[in-house]
Amino acid sequence: TQLLEQSPQFLSIQEGENLTVYCNSSSVFSSLQWYRQEPGEGPVLLVTVVTGGEVKKLKRLTFQFGDARKDSSLHITAAQPGDTGLYLCAGPLGENNDMRFGAGTRLTVKP
Amino acid sequence: DAGITQSPRHKVTETGTPVTLRCHQTENHRYMYWYRQDPGHGLRLIHYSYGVKDTDKGEVSDGYSVSRSKTEDFLLTLESATSSQTSVYFCAISDSSGGAWGQETQYFGPGTRLLVL
């Protein structure tokens, strides 16, 4: 069982559509991060959210951290083919605050 | 892009052989990490280093060892490779300027794809 559950696992949409992907846990996190990973490359950090209820915007991407700091969502408005990739959430947990990653949502945006 | 290289980028090896993967950075960052990425599991931390000769275990450290003799190099060794270690391995780096632990930016290398037959 993943500590951070991401849904959906796969999402295929047309250019211009809106979408939301989710990252859920039964554990409380001090912060959560979202990464995007393209095929054959390493993940790239998009945002870090640190306060319960926090909303951050990055152009067409809106990130929200749940009030209880157990979940987060990523909303993309008017998706573009360049948004295609694997979206990963991650957060520090445990004695050493090791980063724990979800399995990701693989997004495909068709032109 | 952060200056991180991994070598080799691809490797095929046989069960029972030793394998060493290298991560090299030009950013002089203090922290270095090794992750593995497998379908359905996301990235899982193997080992990390918080300075030269200072390392610690991560979530999935069994069967792996690491060494860091210089700031810029972090080596991951599979003493006796097994098929369960077939994976894509990523190195990451971060500095300590990101505030609280877990809020720093980790920069990832391009990955090494390892196949153990």
Short mmCIF file of C-alpha atoms in Angstrom, two decimals, chain B residues 9-61:
data_model
loop_
_atom_site.label_atom_id
_atom_site.label_comp_id
_atom_site.label_asym_id
_atom_site.label_seq_id
_atom_site.Cartn_x
_atom_site.Cartn_y
_atom_site.Cartn_z
CA ARG B 9 22.88 5.53 -18.46
CA HIS B 10 22.02 1.94 -19.35
CA LYS B 11 23.39 -1.33 -18.06
CA VAL B 12 22.58 -4.99 -18.48
CA THR B 13 24.16 -7.38 -16.04
CA GLU B 14 23.74 -10.90 -14.73
CA THR B 15 22.47 -12.05 -11.37
CA GLY B 16 25.22 -12.25 -8.79
CA THR B 17 27.57 -9.72 -10.35
CA PRO B 18 28.56 -6.48 -8.60
CA VAL B 19 27.37 -3.22 -10.11
CA THR B 20 28.37 0.34 -9.31
CA LEU B 21 26.43 3.38 -10.45
CA ARG B 22 27.96 6.83 -10.31
CA CYS B 23 26.39 10.21 -9.68
CA HIS B 24 28.45 13.32 -10.31
CA GLN B 25 27.40 16.90 -9.50
CA THR B 26 28.98 20.25 -10.30
CA GLU B 27 26.72 22.28 -7.97
CA ASN B 28 28.64 21.72 -4.71
CA HIS B 29 25.36 20.73 -3.01
CA ARG B 30 25.67 19.12 0.39
CA TYR B 31 22.95 16.48 0.09
CA MET B 32 22.87 13.63 -2.42
CA TYR B 33 20.30 10.85 -2.77
CA TRP B 34 19.77 7.60 -4.59
CA TYR B 35 16.24 6.56 -5.53
CA ARG B 36 14.82 3.70 -7.52
CA GLN B 37 11.67 4.04 -9.61
CA ASP B 38 9.44 1.09 -10.37
CA PRO B 39 5.96 0.95 -11.90
CA GLY B 40 3.28 1.25 -9.25
CA HIS B 41 5.76 2.32 -6.57
CA GLY B 42 6.90 5.77 -7.57
CA LEU B 43 10.35 6.73 -6.35
CA ARG B 44 11.74 5.08 -3.24
CA LEU B 45 14.75 6.35 -1.33
CA ILE B 46 17.65 3.89 -1.14
CA HIS B 47 20.39 5.87 0.63
CA TYR B 48 21.33 9.47 1.05
CA SER B 49 24.38 11.49 2.02
CA TYR B 50 24.56 14.69 4.05
CA GLY B 51 28.27 15.24 3.54
CA VAL B 52 31.53 13.60 2.59
CA LYS B 53 31.64 10.16 4.23
CA ASP B 54 28.28 10.84 5.92
CA THR B 55 25.54 8.55 4.67
CA ASP B 56 22.32 7.05 5.95
CA LYS B 57 19.80 4.43 4.92
CA GLY B 58 16.53 5.12 3.21
CA GLU B 59 13.33 3.16 2.81
CA VAL B 60 14.73 0.35 0.61
CA SER B 61 18.42 0.05 1.49
#
